[in-house]
Coordinates of C-alpha atoms in Angstrom, one line a residue:
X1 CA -26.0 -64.3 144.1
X2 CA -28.4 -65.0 147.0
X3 CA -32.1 -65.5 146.6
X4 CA -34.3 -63.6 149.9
X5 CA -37.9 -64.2 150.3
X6 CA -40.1 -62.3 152.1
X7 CA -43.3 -63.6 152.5
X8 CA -44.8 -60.4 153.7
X9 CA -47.1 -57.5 152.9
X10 CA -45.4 -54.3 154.2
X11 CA -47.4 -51.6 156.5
X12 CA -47.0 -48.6 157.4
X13 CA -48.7 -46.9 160.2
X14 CA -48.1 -43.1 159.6
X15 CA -49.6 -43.0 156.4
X16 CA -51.9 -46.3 156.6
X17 CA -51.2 -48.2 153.7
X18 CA -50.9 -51.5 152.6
X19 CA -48.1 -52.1 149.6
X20 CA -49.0 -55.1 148.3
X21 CA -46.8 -56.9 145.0
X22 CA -47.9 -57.8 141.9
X23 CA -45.6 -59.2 139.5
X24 CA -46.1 -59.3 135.5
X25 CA -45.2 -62.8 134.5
X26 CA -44.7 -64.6 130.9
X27 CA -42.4 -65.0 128.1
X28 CA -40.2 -62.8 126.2
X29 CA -41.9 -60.5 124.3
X30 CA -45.3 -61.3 125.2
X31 CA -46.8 -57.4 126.2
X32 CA -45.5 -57.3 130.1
X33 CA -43.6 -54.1 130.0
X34 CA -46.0 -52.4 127.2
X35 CA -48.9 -53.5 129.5
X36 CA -47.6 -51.4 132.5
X37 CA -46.1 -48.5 130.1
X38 CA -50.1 -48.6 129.0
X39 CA -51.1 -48.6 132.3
X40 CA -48.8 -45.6 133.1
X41 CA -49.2 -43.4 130.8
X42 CA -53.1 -43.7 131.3
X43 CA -52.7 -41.8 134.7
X44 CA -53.1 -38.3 135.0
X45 CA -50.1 -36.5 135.0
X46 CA -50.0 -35.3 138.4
X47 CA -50.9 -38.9 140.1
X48 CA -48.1 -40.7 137.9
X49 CA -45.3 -42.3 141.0
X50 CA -41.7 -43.0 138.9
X51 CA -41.4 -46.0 137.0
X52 CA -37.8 -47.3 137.0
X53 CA -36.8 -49.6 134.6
X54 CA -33.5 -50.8 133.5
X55 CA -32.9 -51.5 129.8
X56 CA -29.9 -53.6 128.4
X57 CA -28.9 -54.3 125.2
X58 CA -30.7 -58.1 125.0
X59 CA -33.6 -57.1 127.1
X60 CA -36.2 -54.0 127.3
X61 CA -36.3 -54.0 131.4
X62 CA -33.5 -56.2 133.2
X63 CA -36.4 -56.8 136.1
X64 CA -39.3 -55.0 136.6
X65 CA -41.2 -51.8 136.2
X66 CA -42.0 -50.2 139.2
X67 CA -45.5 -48.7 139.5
X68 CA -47.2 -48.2 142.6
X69 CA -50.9 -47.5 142.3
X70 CA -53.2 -46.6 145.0
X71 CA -56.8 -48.2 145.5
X72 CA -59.0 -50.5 147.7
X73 CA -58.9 -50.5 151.4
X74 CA -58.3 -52.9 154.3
X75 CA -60.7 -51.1 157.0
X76 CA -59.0 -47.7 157.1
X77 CA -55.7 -48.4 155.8
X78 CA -55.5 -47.8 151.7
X79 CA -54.0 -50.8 149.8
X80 CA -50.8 -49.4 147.3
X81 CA -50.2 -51.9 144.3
X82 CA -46.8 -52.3 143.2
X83 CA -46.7 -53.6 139.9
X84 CA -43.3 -55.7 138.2
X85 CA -42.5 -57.2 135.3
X86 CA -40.1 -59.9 135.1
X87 CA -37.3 -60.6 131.7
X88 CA -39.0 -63.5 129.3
X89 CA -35.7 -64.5 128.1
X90 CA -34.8 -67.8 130.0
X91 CA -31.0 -66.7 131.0
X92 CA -32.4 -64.2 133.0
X93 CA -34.0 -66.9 135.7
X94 CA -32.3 -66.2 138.7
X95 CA -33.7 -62.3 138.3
X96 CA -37.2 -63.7 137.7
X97 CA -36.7 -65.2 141.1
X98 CA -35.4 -62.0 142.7
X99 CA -38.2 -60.1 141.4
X100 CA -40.7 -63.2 142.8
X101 CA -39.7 -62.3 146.4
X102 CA -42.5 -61.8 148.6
X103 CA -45.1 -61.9 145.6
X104 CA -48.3 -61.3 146.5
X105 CA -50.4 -62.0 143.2
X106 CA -49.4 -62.5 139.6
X107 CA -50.8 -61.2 136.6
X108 CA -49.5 -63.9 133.9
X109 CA -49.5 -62.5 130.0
X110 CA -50.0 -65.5 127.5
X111 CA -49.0 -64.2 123.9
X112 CA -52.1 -65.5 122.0
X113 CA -50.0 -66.2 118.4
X114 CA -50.0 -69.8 117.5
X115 CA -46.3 -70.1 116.9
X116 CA -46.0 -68.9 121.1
X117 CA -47.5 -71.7 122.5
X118 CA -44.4 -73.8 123.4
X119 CA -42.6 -70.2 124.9
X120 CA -46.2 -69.8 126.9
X121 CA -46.0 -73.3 128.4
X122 CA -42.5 -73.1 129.0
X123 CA -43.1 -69.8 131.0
X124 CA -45.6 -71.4 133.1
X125 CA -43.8 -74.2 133.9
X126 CA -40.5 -71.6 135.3
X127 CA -43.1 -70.2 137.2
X128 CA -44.3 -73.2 139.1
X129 CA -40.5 -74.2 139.6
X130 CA -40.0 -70.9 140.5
X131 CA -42.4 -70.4 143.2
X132 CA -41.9 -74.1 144.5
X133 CA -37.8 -73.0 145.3
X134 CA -39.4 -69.7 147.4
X135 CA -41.7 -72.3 149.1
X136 CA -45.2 -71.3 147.8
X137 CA -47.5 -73.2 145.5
X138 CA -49.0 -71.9 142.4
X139 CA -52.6 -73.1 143.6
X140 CA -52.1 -70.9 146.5
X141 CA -51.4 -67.3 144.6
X142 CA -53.5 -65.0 143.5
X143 CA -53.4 -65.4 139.7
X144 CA -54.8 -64.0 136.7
X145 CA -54.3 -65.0 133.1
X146 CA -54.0 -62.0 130.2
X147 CA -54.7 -63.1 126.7
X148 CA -52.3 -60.6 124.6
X149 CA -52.2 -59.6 121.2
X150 CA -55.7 -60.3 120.0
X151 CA -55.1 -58.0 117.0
X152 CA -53.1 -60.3 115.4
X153 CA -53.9 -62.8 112.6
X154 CA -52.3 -66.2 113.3
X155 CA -53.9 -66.2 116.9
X156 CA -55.5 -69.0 119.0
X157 CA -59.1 -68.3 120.1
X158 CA -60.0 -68.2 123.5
X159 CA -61.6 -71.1 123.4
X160 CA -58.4 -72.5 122.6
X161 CA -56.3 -70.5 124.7
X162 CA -58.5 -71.6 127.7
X163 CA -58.0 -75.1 127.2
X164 CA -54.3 -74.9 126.7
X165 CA -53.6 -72.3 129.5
X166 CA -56.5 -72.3 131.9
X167 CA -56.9 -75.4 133.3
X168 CA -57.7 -74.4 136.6
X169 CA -60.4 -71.9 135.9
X170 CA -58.4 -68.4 136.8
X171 CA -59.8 -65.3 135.5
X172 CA -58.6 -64.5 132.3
X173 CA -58.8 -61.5 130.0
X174 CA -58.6 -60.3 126.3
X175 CA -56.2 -57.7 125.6
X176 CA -54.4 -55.3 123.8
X177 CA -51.3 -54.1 125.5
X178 CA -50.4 -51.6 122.5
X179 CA -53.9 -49.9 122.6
X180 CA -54.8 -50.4 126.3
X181 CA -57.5 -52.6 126.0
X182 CA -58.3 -55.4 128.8
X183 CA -55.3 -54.0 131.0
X184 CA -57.4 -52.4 133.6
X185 CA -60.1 -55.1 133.6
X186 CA -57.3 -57.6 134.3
X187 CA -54.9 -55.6 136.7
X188 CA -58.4 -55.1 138.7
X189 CA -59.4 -57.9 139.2
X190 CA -55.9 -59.7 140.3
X191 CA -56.1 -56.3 142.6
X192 CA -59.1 -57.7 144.4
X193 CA -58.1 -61.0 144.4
X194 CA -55.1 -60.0 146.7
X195 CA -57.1 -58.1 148.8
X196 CA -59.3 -60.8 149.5
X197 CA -56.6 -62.9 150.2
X198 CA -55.1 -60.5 152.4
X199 CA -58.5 -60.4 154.3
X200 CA -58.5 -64.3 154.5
X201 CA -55.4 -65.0 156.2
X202 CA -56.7 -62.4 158.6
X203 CA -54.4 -59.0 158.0
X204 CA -58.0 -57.1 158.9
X205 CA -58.3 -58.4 162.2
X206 CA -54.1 -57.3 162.8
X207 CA -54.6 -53.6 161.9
X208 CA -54.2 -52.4 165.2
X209 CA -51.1 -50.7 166.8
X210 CA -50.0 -51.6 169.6
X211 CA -50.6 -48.8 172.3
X212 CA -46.6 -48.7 173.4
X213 CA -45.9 -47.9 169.7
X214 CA -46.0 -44.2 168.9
X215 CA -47.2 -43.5 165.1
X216 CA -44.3 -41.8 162.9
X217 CA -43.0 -42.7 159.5
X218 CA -41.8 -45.8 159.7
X219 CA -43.0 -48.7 157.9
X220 CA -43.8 -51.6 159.3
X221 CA -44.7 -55.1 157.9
X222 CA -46.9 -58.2 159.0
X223 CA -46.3 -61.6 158.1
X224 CA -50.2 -62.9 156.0
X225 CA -48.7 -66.3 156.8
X226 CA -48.9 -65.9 160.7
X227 CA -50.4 -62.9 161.5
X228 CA -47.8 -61.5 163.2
X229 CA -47.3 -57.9 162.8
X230 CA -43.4 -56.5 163.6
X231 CA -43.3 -53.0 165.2
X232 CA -40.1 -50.9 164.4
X233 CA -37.0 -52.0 166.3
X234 CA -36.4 -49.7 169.7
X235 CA -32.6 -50.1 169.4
X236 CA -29.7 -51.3 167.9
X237 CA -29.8 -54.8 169.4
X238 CA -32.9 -55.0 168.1
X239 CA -32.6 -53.4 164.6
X240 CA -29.1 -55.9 164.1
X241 CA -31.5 -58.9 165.2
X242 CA -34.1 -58.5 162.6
X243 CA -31.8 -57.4 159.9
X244 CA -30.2 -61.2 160.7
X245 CA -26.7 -60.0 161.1
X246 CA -24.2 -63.1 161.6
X247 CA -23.5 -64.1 165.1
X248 CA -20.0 -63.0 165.1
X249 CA -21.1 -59.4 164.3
X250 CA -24.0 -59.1 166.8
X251 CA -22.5 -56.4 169.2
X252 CA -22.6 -52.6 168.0
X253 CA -19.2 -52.4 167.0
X254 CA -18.1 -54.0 164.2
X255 CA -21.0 -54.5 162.6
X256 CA -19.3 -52.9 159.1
X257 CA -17.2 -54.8 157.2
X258 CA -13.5 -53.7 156.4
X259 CA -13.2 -51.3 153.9
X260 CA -14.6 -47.9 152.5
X261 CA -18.0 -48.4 154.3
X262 CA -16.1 -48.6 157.6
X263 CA -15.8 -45.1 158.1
X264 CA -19.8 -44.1 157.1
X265 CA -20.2 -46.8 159.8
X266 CA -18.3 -45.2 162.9
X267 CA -20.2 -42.3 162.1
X268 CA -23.8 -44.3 162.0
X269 CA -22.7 -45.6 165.4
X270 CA -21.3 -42.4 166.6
X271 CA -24.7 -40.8 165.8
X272 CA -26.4 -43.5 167.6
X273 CA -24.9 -43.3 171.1
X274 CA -25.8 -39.8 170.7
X275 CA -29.0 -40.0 169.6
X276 CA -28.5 -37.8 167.1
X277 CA -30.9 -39.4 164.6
X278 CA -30.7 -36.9 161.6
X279 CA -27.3 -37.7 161.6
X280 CA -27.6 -41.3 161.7
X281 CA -30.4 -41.1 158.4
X282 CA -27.8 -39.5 156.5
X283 CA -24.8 -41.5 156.6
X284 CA -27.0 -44.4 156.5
X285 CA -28.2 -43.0 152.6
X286 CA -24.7 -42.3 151.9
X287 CA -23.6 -45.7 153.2
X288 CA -26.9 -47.6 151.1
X289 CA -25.9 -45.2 147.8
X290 CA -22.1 -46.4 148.4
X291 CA -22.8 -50.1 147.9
X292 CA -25.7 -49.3 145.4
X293 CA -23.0 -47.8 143.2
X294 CA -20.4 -50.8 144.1
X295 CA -22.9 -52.9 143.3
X296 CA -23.6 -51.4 139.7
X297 CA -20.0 -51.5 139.0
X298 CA -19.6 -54.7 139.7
X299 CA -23.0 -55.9 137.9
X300 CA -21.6 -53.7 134.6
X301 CA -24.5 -51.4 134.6
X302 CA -23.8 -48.1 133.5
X303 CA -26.3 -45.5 135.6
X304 CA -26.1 -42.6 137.7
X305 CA -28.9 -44.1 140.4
X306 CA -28.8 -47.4 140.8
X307 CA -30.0 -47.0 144.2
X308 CA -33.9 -49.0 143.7
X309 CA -32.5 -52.0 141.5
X310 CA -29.8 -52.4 144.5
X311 CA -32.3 -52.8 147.0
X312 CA -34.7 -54.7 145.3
X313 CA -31.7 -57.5 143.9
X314 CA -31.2 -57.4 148.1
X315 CA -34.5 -58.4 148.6
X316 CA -35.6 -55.2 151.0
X317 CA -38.9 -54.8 151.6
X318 CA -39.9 -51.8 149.2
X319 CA -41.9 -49.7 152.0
X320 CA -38.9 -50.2 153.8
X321 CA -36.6 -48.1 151.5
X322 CA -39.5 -45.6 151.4
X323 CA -39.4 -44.8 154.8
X324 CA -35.9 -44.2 154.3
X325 CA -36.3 -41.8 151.2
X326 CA -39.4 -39.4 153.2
X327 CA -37.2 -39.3 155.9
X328 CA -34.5 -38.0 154.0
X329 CA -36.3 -35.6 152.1
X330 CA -38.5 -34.2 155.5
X331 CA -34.6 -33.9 156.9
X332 CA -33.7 -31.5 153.5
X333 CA -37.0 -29.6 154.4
X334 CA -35.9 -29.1 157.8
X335 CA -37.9 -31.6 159.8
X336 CA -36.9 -33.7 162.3
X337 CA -36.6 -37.3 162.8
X338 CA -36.7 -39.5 165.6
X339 CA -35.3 -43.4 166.9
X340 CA -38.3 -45.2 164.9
X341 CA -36.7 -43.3 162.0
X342 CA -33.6 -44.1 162.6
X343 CA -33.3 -47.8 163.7
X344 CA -35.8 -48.5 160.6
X345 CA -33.5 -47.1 158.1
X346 CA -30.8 -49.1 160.6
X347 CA -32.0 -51.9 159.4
X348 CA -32.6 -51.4 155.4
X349 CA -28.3 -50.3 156.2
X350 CA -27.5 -54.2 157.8
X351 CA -29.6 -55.9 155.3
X352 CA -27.5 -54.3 152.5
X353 CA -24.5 -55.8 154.0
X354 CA -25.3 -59.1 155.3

């Protein structure tokens, strides 16, 4: 399986916002998933997004929750949170590092019983290893520390827990995942940490278009570790070379490897030298759904829509499978699309493939 990091928050112009990742880290067990289900269920019904998890029969959620939540602001563009948990169990590794891509901050839950405090260490330790193989140092992410399961009897105290844990002096919470308490002290406060972070490395300064680009739905994304900010791709050459398509495959034809997605891709190239962009958004989410469901078969997963875990094992950018999804559904409401539409959602296609 390959490992993808993209060290990146993602933007997009059309709606200004900022989705920014923050991943639930710790051991097995320890109040990760309860912490967002608590957090989830606290939202008003009609602001709750989906949460998608995956359930198996050794492990409550495979690799992550998926919350986004919608707060704080980068001059006018409103920063989205999209919140993961990561398995505890230690077979599971290579997920934790799939779910690790492009992290932004990490919100780490210690389980505060005494008999934990060897899994807690451990957990710690795979994250530092972790991070160090995607190139980042711990010291250098946003991180805060979540004390759970102070309701319990056999429990370290916080002084303890501080001097085992916190070393470095991160903020660090009480909680209770199961009754709610601490969560939204916690999640806040690694929120503004990744904001100010964001603000240091100087994303403020970049959050200006560049007068060529026209505004439409399509996301966008800046690098916070050069500044760079990447408009969408104007045509196919372009929308192959940033989806890092082998050499050998560089032209327009051919770009679709033999077999049953061949035929979804002579029609996304037939749409293209048409410009007939609807067309080329929908066999482009026929194509995506085709290998999501290959990929489920092959991965022994029994569900109907595989189609978010797929993308996020791939390592694409999540605001880039958003654009994808409103521009399908404005299509189904009888809008049109245009070519910053269309050579976005070219891309998410290549980088499904290759």
């Amino acid at each position: 399986m390959r490992l993808y990091y993209h060290p990146v928050s993602s933007i997009n112009f059309h709606t200004k916002e900022i989705s920014v990742k923050i991943v639930y880290y710790g051991p097995g067990l320890c109040g990760k998933t309860t912490s967002l289900h608590t957090i989830y269920n606290s939202l008003p019904e009609d602001r709750r997004p989906q949460l998608v998890s995956l359930a198996t029969e050794v492990d409550r959620t495979i690799f992550f929750d998926f919350l986004p939540v919608t707060a704080y602001r980068i001059r006018d563009f409103i920063v989205r949170l999209q919140l993961y948990t990561v398995p505890g169990q230690v077979f599971y590794n290579a997920t934790r590092k799939l779910v690790l891509n492009g992290v932004d901050g990490i919100l780490f839950v210690l389980d505060s019983q005494t008999g934990m405090k060897d899994s807690n260490l451990e957990s710690m330790q795979n994250l530092e290893d972790n991070l160090a193989e995607l190139g980042l140092e711990t010291s250098r992410v946003p991180m805060v520390l979540q004390y759970n399961k102070r309701d319990l009897s056999d429990i370290f105290t916080i002084e303890e827990m501080e001097s085992l844990y916190n070393r470095n002096g991160l903020p660090a919470f009480s909680s209770i995942a199961t009754r709610g308490d601490g969560l939204l002290e916690a999640l806040k406060s690694i929120s503004q940490m990744v904001v100010n972070d964001l603000v240091h490395k100087g994303l403020g300064r970049q959050l200006t278009q560049p007068a060529s680009d026209t505004p439409t739905s399509t996301a966008t994304s800046v690098n916070t570790d050069t500044t760079t900010i990447g408009a969408a791709p104007r045509s196919v050459e372009e929308a192959v070379s940033r989806a890092a398509v082998p050499t050998e495959h560089r032209s327009s034809i051919g770009l679709w490897p033999v077999g049953d997605i061949e035929p979804l891709g002579a029609q996304i190239e037939a749409a293209l030298r048409t410009a007939n962009w609807q067309n080329v958004i929908l066999a482009i989410e026929q194509l995506v759904q085709l290998q999501a469901r290959k990929w489920a078969a092959s991965e022994g997963l029994n569900k109907e829509d595989p189609f978010t875990h797929f993308l996020l094992m791939r390592g694409i950018a999540p605001a880039r499978y958003r654009a994808l999804w409103e521009a399908s559904k404005a299509l189904r409401a009888g809008q049109t699309v245009g070519r910053a539409e269309a050579m976005s959602a070219l891309v998410l296609a290549l980088e499904t493939l290759w």
